[in-house]
Structures are given as structure tokens and as C-alpha cells.
Amino acid sequence: MRELSTKQKILRFMANNTVPLLFVVIIAFGVPLSGYSPTYLAGEVISRISRNTFLIVSLLIPILAGMGLNFGMTLGAMAGQIGLIFTTDWGIVGIPGILLAMIVSTPLSILLGWWCGKILNMAKGREMVTSYIIGFFMNGIYQLVVLYGMGPLIKIISPNLLLPRGYGIRNTVNLIGIRKSLDNFLMIRIGGVPIPVGTFLVIALLSVFILWFKKTKLGQDMRAVGQDMEVARAAGIRVEYTRIMSIIISTVLAGYGMIIYLHNIGTLNTYNSHMQIGMFSVAALLVGGATVASAKIRNVFLGVVLFHLMFIVSPMAGKRLIGQAQLGEYFRVFVSYGVITTSLVLYEVRKKRERGMSGLALAQDQEVTS
Amino acid sequence: MNNELGAPLLEMQHISKDYFGNEVLSDINFSLRRGEILGLVGENGAGKSTLMKILFGMDEIHQTGGYGGSIFIEGDEVRFTSPIDALASGIGMVHQEFSLLPDSTATENILLNREPLKHTLASELFGERLNTLNRESMEKIAQGAIDKLGVPLDGKMLVSEMPVGHKQFTEIARELSKEATTEMEEGLRLLVLDEPTAVLSEQEAESLLKAMRTLSSEGIAIIFISHRLQEIIDVCDTIMVMRDGRIIKTVPSEGVNVTDIAHWMVGREVNAAKRNTRTFNYEDSKVVLSIRNLWVDMPGETVRNVNLDVHDGEILGIGGMAGQGKLGIPNGVMGLFPAGGQIVFQGEELPLNQPRSLLNAGVAFVSEDRRGVGLLLDESLEWNITFTAMQIQDKFLKRYLNGLVSWRDQKAIEEETMKYVKQLEIRCVSTRQNARELSGGNQQKVCLAKAFAVTPKLLFVSEPTRGIDIGAKSLVLDALRRYNQESGTTIVMISSELEELRSVCDRIAIVNDGKVFGILPATSDSAKFGLMMVGQEVQEV
Amino acid sequence: MNAALMLTKIRQMVRSFGLPRIIIALFLFSLFILAPFFNVNVATSLSDTLNRFGMNAVLVLAMVPMIHSGCGLNFGLPLGIISGLLGATISLQVDVAGPASFWLAILFATPFALILGWGYGQLLNRVKGGEMMIATYVGFSSVAFMCIMWLLLPFNNPKMVWGFAGSGLRTTISTEGYYLHVLNDFLKIRIGNHFIFPTGMILFFTVLAFAMWAFLHTKTGTAMTAVGSNPVFARASGIDVDRIRTLSVVLSTWLGAIGILVYQQSFGFIQLYMGPFYMALPAVSAILIGGASVNKASILNVIIGTFLFQGILTMTPSVMNAMIQTDMSEVIRIVASNGMILYALTRKTEAAR
């Protein structure tokens, strides 16, 4: 291999990190425009990191197994929400409440993840769009259970949770009992910025788990399946089973992530919270420089910081710039979707370009010989 | 070796195999000693790969009714029901296509799904797969296998960054490493290498042969399948030649030369097929198509620097071993795969990579990939036959509003389709039947009809008889011959079956290693073609 | 004919038609049967169904060209809808009252549909194999982008902009005084007290559907079907696959633009901002319910599918509500429509392209 010049190196770096660099530019303009103080921004960003990281990490495992971005993580979010509804109903507060909600969500997540994995195995080659539709489909079932089943079929004790008509859960559930209980555990302040060490510890633990998981036999099998299903199958790896496992793990983690997310917010929008979460998590991960084919822990952290910094400053920046906060809000929605679109397009285009390379080599070869 | 007097390592007795009455192997007998290298040669379809599939107990064999005869390993009869059984008895195989993960290292690939593990607590709860990989031990085992092979392969190198030869070594090292990681009784005893040198450079092939000798000296027997006859002579102890499902010759390699082997490979009884008796007058016919410096990037059929002249009105055959590039020539000329070079048709240079320009000029193509390229499987026969002519030559269309609207002329389409259904005896329920529902032979006839419908000046026909029964075969070949005579259409026919080419063509070009190796009249001695196929110069007498 | 033979015949039919479709058809059928028992007026229901059919059929028709050319289900329909919205808003800005505003809206929408559709087609040609996911997000991003534009574009018709700010378009704009019911009321036929046949709207759809049918019988239309059926075959037959695909995307986008205008004239409002966001999904599931697959669709699929889908949408709230005193229509809609899409995405034969 010949050495690349510095200029080429910079160009290649920029080509491989287009999305994060674009965000740095947006933020570089947005932050001064918004006029927020650094302390305020730091506090907000820290809070967003603690709130969202767990959810985003749940996307990593299916990417490892070559199944792309798991838009079906909403299934886990639903399971987490059902866990929270029950623990709220039972009146269990604080960290035990969070733990119990996680425990309740686990079997649900496993079941949903297994089903989702099964369906995705039937739709190889278009996992992403299928997982995205699965999210919508399951939302219907979720509504059926929560809006109609809870009350008459599934006992709910607390009347505060039920709609006035006597069955179905209210549109918003107050999570006051567990609100910020994990965040406030071991909370410290550095220069006026509150840091929820408890939540950070959980996130650190999760990160270590992911890194460890990649070293296990199952992690290695997923890597093999992700690179080439047929080669993995020929070597005796159970491809379908491995893919289902990756979705189950993702779904369970998404369930936990949703519980941590909602505990930070403090209220559950019973019929809306889970729908948006997939899109925001995917966008944040991609902003961090991940692609459909590869994602690492550092992409998660970089993504969460960049994406949410943009999210925080854009309404204010819009207001200062044009006089309309609404504009900034639409802008950030546009950017979120734009990022996902760009990443998906880049992924497909790169895949194609690699195929076209061998012909060029052949032509060059011939020029040399003739 | 101390078992020199005992039972041979592998012995096959009276092996036979038929696919639904169609015999592909009959009465195969041979034996193999420890450390012996056996060269297995034969044309495509001679039965080599079926024989190996039987040895490995592949599913394909059981699903098609098993096999006859018996296999002995060191005197004990075995009947493997799956490749895993074969592996447990110490038999390994390296296939022609690589089965490697591109973004993993050599070590990871060598030990794929056989990684040594470190016990973890989590595995107690959730099962074995949560044990972590023991990287140190992995590297040790992989290095051990690489050392045994005696090649300079870096275990930490990613497969995607390897030269092709190293990929081959990785595959072989994987087989060697199996003794350390599976419940094999006593390590690898027999290794089958299927065309391992086909993709290698000369230097790489040389070091592979060296590695084979090293393995042999350690007592591992090798079955070496190759088309490179010189290599076979150089490295093998014994040479076994197969033809038409039989063993033609088993000889010690000493003293054998390439010409002998080539003779044994292709030498058939002369009356095998109806011979083309016409003598084409080349002096009076112009060159209609000339190909210069053509390269084609068709995976598995790469073409390099091909020069070829096709005369007006002739039937030119293109033959050669599979993977040597004969299929790449028509596919590249017709613009289906990326190509470069120059083609001049009827004195006019045509741009490459544009199927349209060739079709407009009157060149048609019947692809070897019927289902993938040749047919609209989910559309009617009518569409399949008339579509190309409709799109290229505006046939079967009715014009309205001064030609602004060109409407499909259903009646003309039906008539044309019926014409070919009758002429080529296409067996179908109706002309509206979907192409998917037809048998392979009838599908092939539909492909021919599609090409005839554009009334081409030059027709490329690729593997016209592949996978169709004998009746349909002769019908297809007759149709081609007749079409050439009646309408004077020049035909270039590409086929793996030399006899088929010799029965239809005027001249036959043999492609080897992506280039035209030579062109001979179809009436030449078949041994000469055999030599050319394996890349040997023919000494004209 | 013996029973066993009948059974296998029926089983074959079920397999070729798809179990989900049969369930949905039977479900709708039973709703119509049950309706009178729960004092639901069948005539009103039929009239409503027909009206909704007319509103949505063109949007469903917009799926056909892209399915034919093998670009898959057009999840990027919002892009076409945006072209329609641009046409609608510009037409209102020009402020021509009455039916003429409808035709003006179509006229203004067309160049946007052509340009956006062309760009969208070029993009989809670069991402063959991943069209559907990318189409979804192209739709979403374009809706979000237009949210910004609706705020910024210099519209000033007081019926359209926020009263207090004097700029920025409202989220919903009434079509009253412009093209409200221009098609609905054209030659409408009233039968009894409860049944109205929206002749103009149905006629408009019929004309477009016929044009589509005719197009598929021309040389170019034939090429489009072949590209969708086997793109390699089409290429080997000298077809410029990318050009045909782009044409199909432009057609789909343009039909989407027309479709939303037809929808608005009946609905009475132009919905801006996040309005078009989820409009692709009902259209996608409707054509699938009608019997289309990811790469095969016919005009008949459009008609049957739209009728079944809209029928369920009208019937479930009224009948189910009367039956169990609970409005479960939303849940049924979500499960049925997305279930149908999932079914289509997981078919093996369709995946083998």
C-alpha cells in the first residue's frame, strides 16, 4: 500500500465522518445564536445523556448481527411502559419500583423480541422497513391491551390510573413515585451542574456489558452472521437463532432504557411516548458517526451529545434568528429525519460502489499488460 | 508408514450413483494410502464433484436416493450421513469458492464456530454461548495449523486485505486446525482440494504445492482436483482420469505427460454424436464481428484481452473449462457485465456496456442464465417471446394519434407466439401461461423464440442445452442449425460440452484463463481440443 | 364433485389470495350484514364508504407505477402530497374562486411533482434494493422540511395565514369558496334520504384509472412492467432500466399530488405541516389488501383494496360501537393495515428479486 498524503488523509476522514462533522458545524452556529449559558447547556446535555444513552445502546446488538437499525425497539419501549404501569399501580416507589418495572418488562420483551426476530427472519434483506412496520403493528396490539384490556381483563387496582369510563389507562400516567429516584441516587454537583452518578453508573455498567458481550461466543457468532450469513451457516452457526437472539437482547435493553428514560421525565404519555423514541434513538446513533453496518459505544456517546445539543439550541436559535421558536422546532425535526435519510442513502450507495471496483482493476491490469 | 501392509486409508468399491434414472457415476473403484497425493482430473460433468459429495455424505446425495457400492476407511466400512460425520473420521475439504468472513482475521476464520472458550459465570445461567473467546489459545491453534502448512500467513490479517493465495491457505489451515478443536479421533487424515490453484498466481500456486508436499510427508493423504495438468503431474503420486462417470485410467504420475492425460480426458468414441459435415468457405465470407482487446468483469468468468473474428454466416463455437471465461465473452459483448475494449460489427464500431446498441445493430443473445436473465418468469409466453422485438424494433404495436400512442397489438403478439409454439414444439397449456410453469427445455425454447423474433443478423447462444433433457436438446440444436441455414444468421455458440460444439459448429475457439487459446476447425481431433482446454500448445503436424 | 377436491380447491384459492385478505373481506362483509341489527343505516354507510373511496382512490392509484417498475411500495408518497399542497396553496394565493381553483391547483402542482419526482427517482436509482426504507425517510424529511417552508414562504391570502402574525400558513385551511366539493357535487345522484352517489369524484378517478390502464398497455408501459418483473431481463432487452424507474416515480408522485387535491375538495380542508406525515401507510395497505404484492399491482387491486379498506374504516366505528359500546375502530385499523403490510413484506416469492 502506498502512503497517503496528509491532505488525502483529511479528505478521507471527512468523507467517513460527514454526519458528525455537519453537526459540529450546525452546533457551532447554533450555540452562540441561542445565547444559552455554558452551565445551562452542560446541565441539559448531562441530563439528556443520562436519559437517552441506555435506549440508544439497545440498537448496537442488531447492527452487530447485520440486521441494520432496529426500528422494532419500540416493542421494548412498550414492554417497559407496561412494566411501569404495573409498578405504579402496585404503588412501589423509588429504586425498587424501577427494578420491579424492569423485572416485569423482561418476559414481555423476550416474547416480543422473539416474535419480532421470527418475522425479520422471514424478511431477510429488508429487515429495517419490516422492523419499522412491526413497530406500528405492535402499537395496535399495545393499544388493544392497554386501552381496552386493562381494567376488565387485567386487574388495575388504582382508579387514578384508569380512564373515567372504568377501563383503559389514562393518557398520561404520573410517575411521581419513581421520578428521578435513580438520578438523585448519588447525585453530585460540579460547578453548579448536577451529575446523576447513579444513572451514569448504570450506563457504564451497560457499556461494559456490551464490550464484554462482543467477546463472547454469541457475540462472535453475531459478528459472523452479520458479515456473511451463508459462510456462518456453512460453519455450523445457527443463523436464524442467532439473529433472533440479537433482537431479543435489543428489545430487553430497549425496555430497560425506556424505564430509565421515563423515570427521568417523570410522566408517561401512555399512547405516545414509545412511538417517537425509535426515531430519536436511531438519529442520535447515526449523528454519532455510526452506520447501518457498524456502530460502537463511542458513536452512542458522541451522538447523544451532538444530537441533543442541536435539539436544545435550535428553538432558541430559531427565535433569535427569525423571531419564531416554532421554526427551530421544525428545523430539529427536519434534521433528525434528514440525518437518518442521509445515512441510509450513503450506506446503500457505498455498498454499490464496492461492487463496481473490480472492473476498474481489470481494465488497469490489461493496460499494463498490453 | 507402518500400515503400508494394512488396509488402505480410503477405499471405494463399485460406487455408482444415478439421479432419477440418469446415471452419473458407475463402478468407481480406487484406493488411497496414507500420505498419498491423488490427482483427479476430468472434464466438467465427468462426475468428480458427485464422487466427492458421496464421500462426504452430502444431503444432496441422500435426498436423491443415496448411492451404490461401499466406502472403507482403514478397512472399516463407513456410510456418512452428513459432512460432520466425514469430518469426525478425519476427512476435510476445501471448496472452490471461498467460505470466509471478509471483516474477520485469518485466525477468526480458521477457527470459525470452533473457537476455544474461557468459562464465565454467565454461561452457567444462560448457556455455553456466553463463554468468552480464548484469544490466546485461538492464536496458538491457528498458528499451529499455519506452521503445519508451512506458509507465511499472518493470523492477524483481515481476509478482505489478503491476496487471494492467503485466502486459500486460510481455508486449508481451517481444515488442518480441526483436529485440535473437534472430537476427531486422530486428526486430519484426508484432505480434498477442489481446484485450489485456479485463482492463484504462479508463485502462490507453487507455494501451495509445496505445502501439499509438506502435509503429505506428515501422513495426510490429499485428493487434488485440478485442470492444471502440469501441476497434477508435478505434485501427485497417482493420477486418476474420469470421463462420463467412469474411471478411465489410474496411473502413477511418473512418466506421464500432459498430452496423455488430455487424450484420456476427452477421447471419446468417434460416433458419439452426429457430426457437422458441411465445410464452410472462409475465404469467401467477410468478417462480420471483430472483437479486439475485450475485458469483461463477470464474476467467476473473467475475460482478459480477447481478440476474435466471427465470419458472416458461420457457426462459431466457444468452448473451455468452467470458470475460464468463455461465458464472459457474450455477456460482456452484450453489455450485461462491465466490459472494455473494442467491437466492430459490420464495419461499424459499437459502444460497449449498452445492450441497446447491440440489439439495434441486430445482435441477439440467448443467455445461459435462463431464469435470471432470459425470462420474465411471472409473465406470459406472449410477453416473453415478443417483448424484446417490441421494444427494439417496434414490432407488434399499433399506432394511434400520429404515432403518439403505441398500443400493444394483442393479435399480432398471439400470432407470433403461436408461430414459435408450433415451430419449436413448445409444450404449454396456452400462450398466456406464465414462463415459470414450463419445464427447463420448453423455457429454453422460449428463450430461442425470443431471440428469433428480433430476426438477428448475429446470434449469441450461451449453454443452450444446459439442464434440459435429451429430446429437447436435439430439438434445440436442430433449430439452431436450421436457423443458420435458412436465414443465414451467424451464430456464436458457447458450450461446456465439446461434443455438442463439434456436432453443430464450423470452427471452435477454446478459451483458457480468460483468453482465446486457439481456434480449430470442428473436425479436428478431439484430443487437440482437450489439450487446449488445459492450456497446452498443440503441435501442428 | 367430491368434498375432498373442493377442500383442496378452496385451500388453493386461499393460498393464492392470501389469508389476511380473506379475513379482512369477510370481516367487512359481516359488518354490513350485522349493521341493520344494530340500527346502523346501511345506506348511509354505503354512501360514506363510497365517498371515502372516491377521496382516497387516487392516492392508492399512485402506488401502481412504482410497484410496476419494481421500486416497491411507495412509502415516499408524502413527497407527492407536498407537490399537491404547493399547488393547492398557490392556487388559493392566486385567489380564483370556484371550480377553476381546482384545475389551477392541479396545474400548479404539476411542475413541482415533476421536479420532485425526478429527483426522488434519481435517488431511488442509486439505492436499488433499499428503496422502501429510504422512501419512508425521504417522505418524512420532506414533510419536516416543508414545515419550515410553510412558515417562511411569502403567502399572504388572509384566509390562509395566521391572523395574528400576518404570515406563516395555518395548519388547516378551508377549501370553502374555492374548490370545496367541486367533484363531489358534479352530477351527484341522490337516492333516498341517505344515499348520495358522488358522480364527479368517481368519474374523475375512473378517468385517471383508465389512463393508467391504457398506459400499461403501451410500449413504455409494457417496458415498465417488465422492469418490475425482472430488471435483468429488461436490461438485456435493451431497456434503460433507470429511465423507466424514474418515469414511474414521477408518475407516482404526480398521482399523489392529484390524489391529495381530490381528497381536499371532499374533505374540505388543506392540512399542512405534519398533515401528510402518515398518509403513505393507509394507501400502501389499501393496495395490498386489494391483492397487490410488493412487485405486482393492477387497477383492480386499487379498486378492491380502497373499497375494502375504506369500508372497514367507515363501518367499524358505527357497527362495533353499537355492538360492544366501545370504539375500537382505531385499533382495528392499525392492526389490519400494518398487519397487511407485514404480510406482504414477508412473502418469500416477493423477496426473491
PDB file of C-alpha atoms in Angstrom, chain B residues 31-119:
ATOM      1  CA  SER B  31      -7.875 -46.767  -3.068  1.00  0.00           C
ATOM      2  CA  LEU B  32      -5.621 -44.299  -1.375  1.00  0.00           C
ATOM      3  CA  ARG B  33      -2.693 -44.802   1.009  1.00  0.00           C
ATOM      4  CA  ARG B  34      -1.707 -42.558   3.882  1.00  0.00           C
ATOM      5  CA  GLY B  35       0.221 -39.568   2.666  1.00  0.00           C
ATOM      6  CA  GLU B  36      -0.585 -40.298  -0.939  1.00  0.00           C
ATOM      7  CA  ILE B  37      -1.479 -37.439  -3.253  1.00  0.00           C
ATOM      8  CA  LEU B  38      -4.082 -38.407  -5.816  1.00  0.00           C
ATOM      9  CA  GLY B  39      -4.714 -36.175  -8.792  1.00  0.00           C
ATOM     10  CA  LEU B  40      -8.288 -36.318 -10.013  1.00  0.00           C
ATOM     11  CA  VAL B  41      -8.886 -34.933 -13.489  1.00  0.00           C
ATOM     12  CA  GLY B  42     -11.760 -34.857 -15.909  1.00  0.00           C
ATOM     13  CA  GLU B  43     -13.945 -32.542 -17.931  1.00  0.00           C
ATOM     14  CA  ASN B  44     -16.826 -30.644 -16.355  1.00  0.00           C
ATOM     15  CA  GLY B  45     -19.571 -33.094 -15.669  1.00  0.00           C
ATOM     16  CA  ALA B  46     -17.279 -36.123 -15.642  1.00  0.00           C
ATOM     17  CA  GLY B  47     -18.512 -36.951 -12.129  1.00  0.00           C
ATOM     18  CA  LYS B  48     -15.694 -35.622  -9.967  1.00  0.00           C
ATOM     19  CA  SER B  49     -17.831 -33.458  -7.749  1.00  0.00           C
ATOM     20  CA  THR B  50     -20.564 -36.088  -7.399  1.00  0.00           C
ATOM     21  CA  LEU B  51     -17.921 -38.547  -6.239  1.00  0.00           C
ATOM     22  CA  MET B  52     -16.706 -36.101  -3.605  1.00  0.00           C
ATOM     23  CA  LYS B  53     -20.257 -35.394  -2.472  1.00  0.00           C
ATOM     24  CA  ILE B  54     -20.742 -39.119  -1.914  1.00  0.00           C
ATOM     25  CA  LEU B  55     -17.537 -39.305   0.065  1.00  0.00           C
ATOM     26  CA  PHE B  56     -18.763 -36.500   2.325  1.00  0.00           C
ATOM     27  CA  GLY B  57     -22.294 -37.777   2.725  1.00  0.00           C
ATOM     28  CA  MET B  58     -23.826 -34.527   1.478  1.00  0.00           C
ATOM     29  CA  ASP B  59     -27.571 -34.070   1.881  1.00  0.00           C
ATOM     30  CA  GLU B  60     -27.968 -33.750  -1.876  1.00  0.00           C
ATOM     31  CA  ILE B  61     -26.964 -37.404  -2.255  1.00  0.00           C
ATOM     32  CA  HIS B  62     -29.425 -38.730   0.338  1.00  0.00           C
ATOM     33  CA  GLN B  63     -32.250 -36.628  -0.992  1.00  0.00           C
ATOM     34  CA  THR B  64     -31.787 -38.093  -4.459  1.00  0.00           C
ATOM     35  CA  GLY B  65     -31.808 -41.711  -3.428  1.00  0.00           C
ATOM     36  CA  GLY B  66     -28.345 -42.408  -1.987  1.00  0.00           C
ATOM     37  CA  TYR B  67     -25.581 -44.256  -3.827  1.00  0.00           C
ATOM     38  CA  GLY B  68     -24.467 -47.782  -4.632  1.00  0.00           C
ATOM     39  CA  GLY B  69     -21.243 -49.508  -3.572  1.00  0.00           C
ATOM     40  CA  SER B  70     -19.195 -49.156  -0.413  1.00  0.00           C
ATOM     41  CA  ILE B  71     -16.568 -46.908   1.119  1.00  0.00           C
ATOM     42  CA  PHE B  72     -13.903 -48.195   3.513  1.00  0.00           C
ATOM     43  CA  ILE B  73     -11.708 -46.144   5.780  1.00  0.00           C
ATOM     44  CA  GLU B  74      -8.728 -48.112   7.058  1.00  0.00           C
ATOM     45  CA  GLY B  75     -10.635 -51.284   6.394  1.00  0.00           C
ATOM     46  CA  ASP B  76     -13.869 -50.320   8.137  1.00  0.00           C
ATOM     47  CA  GLU B  77     -16.911 -49.679   6.030  1.00  0.00           C
ATOM     48  CA  VAL B  78     -18.390 -46.231   6.515  1.00  0.00           C
ATOM     49  CA  ARG B  79     -21.560 -44.598   5.260  1.00  0.00           C
ATOM     50  CA  PHE B  80     -21.537 -40.935   6.168  1.00  0.00           C
ATOM     51  CA  THR B  81     -24.889 -39.312   6.605  1.00  0.00           C
ATOM     52  CA  SER B  82     -23.564 -35.775   6.853  1.00  0.00           C
ATOM     53  CA  PRO B  83     -20.334 -33.855   6.285  1.00  0.00           C
ATOM     54  CA  ILE B  84     -19.974 -33.686  10.071  1.00  0.00           C
ATOM     55  CA  ASP B  85     -19.600 -37.479  10.186  1.00  0.00           C
ATOM     56  CA  ALA B  86     -16.964 -37.292   7.493  1.00  0.00           C
ATOM     57  CA  LEU B  87     -15.153 -34.637   9.464  1.00  0.00           C
ATOM     58  CA  ALA B  88     -15.201 -36.789  12.585  1.00  0.00           C
ATOM     59  CA  SER B  89     -13.393 -39.503  10.639  1.00  0.00           C
ATOM     60  CA  GLY B  90     -10.673 -37.056   9.693  1.00  0.00           C
ATOM     61  CA  ILE B  91     -11.729 -36.045   6.189  1.00  0.00           C
ATOM     62  CA  GLY B  92     -11.688 -32.387   5.258  1.00  0.00           C
ATOM     63  CA  MET B  93     -12.455 -30.495   2.080  1.00  0.00           C
ATOM     64  CA  VAL B  94     -11.602 -27.088   0.698  1.00  0.00           C
ATOM     65  CA  HIS B  95     -14.156 -25.897  -1.814  1.00  0.00           C
ATOM     66  CA  GLN B  96     -13.531 -23.882  -4.921  1.00  0.00           C
ATOM     67  CA  GLU B  97     -15.469 -20.872  -3.628  1.00  0.00           C
ATOM     68  CA  PHE B  98     -14.052 -19.335  -0.513  1.00  0.00           C
ATOM     69  CA  SER B  99     -16.180 -19.575   2.573  1.00  0.00           C
ATOM     70  CA  LEU B 100     -14.571 -16.773   4.560  1.00  0.00           C
ATOM     71  CA  LEU B 101     -15.755 -13.779   6.537  1.00  0.00           C
ATOM     72  CA  PRO B 102     -14.256 -10.664   4.925  1.00  0.00           C
ATOM     73  CA  ASP B 103     -14.002  -8.470   8.017  1.00  0.00           C
ATOM     74  CA  SER B 104     -12.527 -11.090  10.295  1.00  0.00           C
ATOM     75  CA  THR B 105      -8.906 -12.094  10.752  1.00  0.00           C
ATOM     76  CA  ALA B 106      -7.304 -15.267   9.454  1.00  0.00           C
ATOM     77  CA  THR B 107      -7.324 -16.687  12.973  1.00  0.00           C
ATOM     78  CA  GLU B 108     -11.021 -15.985  13.453  1.00  0.00           C
ATOM     79  CA  ASN B 109     -11.792 -17.581  10.118  1.00  0.00           C
ATOM     80  CA  ILE B 110      -9.634 -20.622  10.742  1.00  0.00           C
ATOM     81  CA  LEU B 111     -11.492 -21.293  13.992  1.00  0.00           C
ATOM     82  CA  LEU B 112     -14.929 -20.118  12.877  1.00  0.00           C
ATOM     83  CA  ASN B 113     -17.526 -21.681  15.187  1.00  0.00           C
ATOM     84  CA  ARG B 114     -14.839 -23.854  16.792  1.00  0.00           C
ATOM     85  CA  GLU B 115     -13.308 -21.190  18.986  1.00  0.00           C
ATOM     86  CA  PRO B 116     -11.759 -22.335  22.265  1.00  0.00           C
ATOM     87  CA  LEU B 117     -13.678 -20.676  25.097  1.00  0.00           C
ATOM     88  CA  LYS B 118     -12.999 -19.352  28.554  1.00  0.00           C
ATOM     89  CA  HIS B 119     -15.541 -20.318  31.121  1.00  0.00           C
TER      90      HIS B 119
END
